[in-house]
Short mmCIF file of C-alpha atoms in Angstrom, two decimals:
data_model
loop_
_atom_site.label_atom_id
_atom_site.label_comp_id
_atom_site.label_asym_id
_atom_site.label_seq_id
_atom_site.Cartn_x
_atom_site.Cartn_y
_atom_site.Cartn_z
CA MET T 187 -227.08 19.97 46.14
CA THR T 188 -225.10 22.48 44.16
CA GLU T 189 -222.46 22.36 41.48
CA ASP T 190 -219.86 23.02 44.19
CA ASP T 191 -221.36 20.38 46.48
CA PRO T 192 -222.80 17.62 44.26
CA ASP T 193 -222.97 15.13 47.13
CA ASP T 194 -224.73 17.57 49.50
CA LEU T 195 -222.09 17.19 52.21
CA GLU T 196 -221.19 20.77 53.09
CA ARG T 197 -224.09 20.81 55.57
CA PHE T 198 -222.06 18.34 57.64
CA VAL T 199 -218.85 20.35 57.40
CA ALA T 200 -220.71 23.52 58.43
CA ALA T 201 -222.45 21.79 61.35
CA GLN T 202 -219.23 20.19 62.60
CA ALA T 203 -217.11 23.34 62.33
CA PRO T 204 -218.01 24.89 65.70
CA VAL T 205 -218.26 21.63 67.69
CA TYR T 206 -215.96 19.00 66.21
CA ALA T 207 -213.09 19.50 68.66
CA GLN T 208 -215.53 19.31 71.57
CA ALA T 209 -217.22 16.20 70.14
CA LEU T 210 -213.91 14.42 69.66
CA GLY T 211 -212.84 15.43 73.17
CA GLU T 212 -216.04 14.03 74.65
CA LEU T 213 -215.52 10.76 72.80
CA GLN T 214 -211.91 10.56 73.93
CA ALA T 215 -213.12 11.11 77.50
CA GLY T 216 -215.66 8.30 77.04
CA ARG T 217 -218.91 10.25 77.43
CA LYS T 218 -220.96 12.27 74.95
CA ARG T 219 -222.27 15.34 76.77
CA SER T 220 -223.49 17.73 74.08
CA HIS T 221 -225.63 17.58 70.95
CA TRP T 222 -223.85 16.66 67.72
CA MET T 223 -224.73 13.02 67.03
CA TRP T 224 -226.74 13.70 63.83
CA PHE T 225 -223.83 15.21 61.93
CA VAL T 226 -220.82 13.43 63.45
CA PHE T 227 -222.24 9.88 63.20
CA PRO T 228 -224.94 10.29 60.55
CA GLN T 229 -227.39 7.55 59.83
CA LEU T 230 -229.52 6.68 56.84
CA GLN T 231 -232.49 8.87 55.97
CA GLY T 232 -235.73 7.34 57.13
CA LEU T 233 -234.47 6.11 60.49
CA GLY T 234 -234.97 9.30 62.47
CA HIS T 235 -238.03 11.50 62.37
CA SER T 236 -236.86 14.73 63.97
CA ASP T 237 -236.02 17.78 61.87
CA MET T 238 -232.33 17.25 62.64
CA ALA T 239 -232.47 13.57 61.66
CA ARG T 240 -234.15 14.45 58.38
CA HIS T 241 -231.73 17.29 57.62
CA PHE T 242 -228.62 15.23 58.35
CA GLY T 243 -229.85 11.87 57.09
CA ILE T 244 -227.66 10.18 54.49
CA ALA T 245 -229.75 9.64 51.36
CA SER T 246 -228.07 6.55 49.93
CA LEU T 247 -225.12 4.20 50.00
CA ASP T 248 -223.53 6.35 47.28
CA GLN T 249 -223.82 9.45 49.45
CA ALA T 250 -222.30 7.52 52.37
CA ARG T 251 -219.40 6.54 50.11
CA ALA T 252 -218.95 10.20 49.15
CA TYR T 253 -218.97 11.10 52.86
CA LEU T 254 -216.12 8.65 53.46
CA ARG T 255 -214.17 10.02 50.48
CA HIS T 256 -214.64 13.63 51.63
CA PRO T 257 -211.26 15.04 52.72
CA VAL T 258 -212.64 16.37 56.02
CA LEU T 259 -215.64 14.20 56.86
CA GLY T 260 -214.15 10.77 56.13
CA PRO T 261 -211.09 11.17 58.36
CA ARG T 262 -213.19 12.74 61.10
CA LEU T 263 -215.62 9.81 61.09
CA VAL T 264 -212.74 7.36 61.34
CA ASP T 265 -211.08 9.37 64.15
CA CYS T 266 -214.33 9.61 66.12
CA THR T 267 -214.99 5.90 65.66
CA LYS T 268 -211.48 5.08 66.89
CA ALA T 269 -212.07 7.31 69.92
CA VAL T 270 -215.16 5.25 70.76
CA LEU T 271 -213.28 1.99 70.18
CA ALA T 272 -210.76 3.07 72.82
CA HIS T 273 -213.55 2.64 75.39
CA GLY T 274 -214.41 -0.94 74.50
CA GLU T 275 -214.84 -1.87 78.15
CA ARG T 276 -217.87 0.43 78.35
CA SER T 277 -221.28 0.02 76.77
CA LEU T 278 -222.65 2.29 74.06
CA GLY T 279 -225.29 3.35 76.58
CA ALA T 280 -222.57 4.51 78.96
CA ILE T 281 -220.73 6.38 76.20
CA PHE T 282 -223.66 7.92 74.33
CA GLY T 283 -226.81 7.48 76.37
CA ALA T 284 -230.11 6.61 74.72
CA PRO T 285 -231.16 6.87 71.93
CA ASP T 286 -227.73 7.90 70.60
CA ASP T 287 -226.37 4.44 71.40
CA MET T 288 -228.74 3.04 68.77
CA LYS T 289 -227.84 5.79 66.31
CA PHE T 290 -224.17 4.82 66.62
CA GLY T 291 -224.97 1.23 65.62
CA SER T 292 -227.01 2.48 62.68
CA SER T 293 -224.19 4.76 61.56
CA MET T 294 -221.60 2.00 61.87
CA THR T 295 -223.78 -0.36 59.83
CA LEU T 296 -224.21 2.22 57.08
CA PHE T 297 -220.53 3.09 56.86
CA ALA T 298 -219.37 -0.53 57.12
CA HIS T 299 -221.28 -1.14 53.89
CA ALA T 300 -220.18 2.13 52.31
CA ALA T 301 -216.50 1.51 53.05
CA ASP T 302 -216.39 -1.41 50.60
CA GLY T 303 -212.77 -2.54 50.68
CA ASP T 304 -211.76 -1.18 54.09
CA PRO T 305 -214.64 -1.31 56.56
CA SER T 306 -212.45 -2.46 59.42
CA VAL T 307 -212.94 0.41 61.88
CA PHE T 308 -216.72 0.34 61.43
CA ARG T 309 -216.88 -3.46 61.56
CA ASP T 310 -214.63 -3.34 64.63
CA ALA T 311 -217.12 -1.03 66.33
CA LEU T 312 -220.02 -3.32 65.44
CA GLY T 313 -218.08 -6.31 66.72
CA LEU T 314 -217.05 -4.70 69.98
CA PHE T 315 -220.24 -2.88 70.90
CA CYS T 316 -223.03 -4.68 69.02
CA ASN T 317 -221.85 -8.30 69.20
CA GLY T 318 -221.17 -8.09 65.47
CA ARG T 319 -224.83 -7.42 64.73
CA GLU T 320 -225.69 -4.86 62.11
CA ASP T 321 -228.67 -2.57 62.52
CA GLN T 322 -231.58 -4.35 60.85
CA ALA T 323 -233.54 -1.18 60.06
CA THR T 324 -230.52 0.24 58.22
CA LEU T 325 -230.08 -3.00 56.28
CA ARG T 326 -233.77 -2.98 55.30
CA LEU T 327 -233.56 0.60 54.03
CA LEU T 328 -230.42 -0.29 52.08
CA GLY T 329 -232.17 -3.32 50.59
CA ILE T 330 -229.64 -5.72 52.11
CA ALA T 331 -230.77 -8.98 53.68
CA GLY T 332 -229.76 -9.03 57.34
#
């Protein structure tokens, strides 16, 4: 974290810069084909154990809230989630493959709680793809009873 980046979010902006258009296009087409899951649909730190998962893990609910408030990252997360929702007839496995299907559920759980007053797009994704079930590991790490 720096004075210019107190919420430590510029790592996401930098990682998305060269691939965001491609990632959104893949989601709109209904199939993730390249490697960007960690920084487009981040999940809570402690869920993944790879270097990428650790580097792009969201540290707290407050950091997730800052991500949603970010003028670039928040709208992108909503747009990407809406692109996935457009393929509600497909499974997360068909859209993302494994284990990214599980990461999507974790990310949606995190951001549904971070969104406070307007979690609809994230709750919609959980409802459509996860039978309304939140990711229990994410809830445990957040200290929320599941």
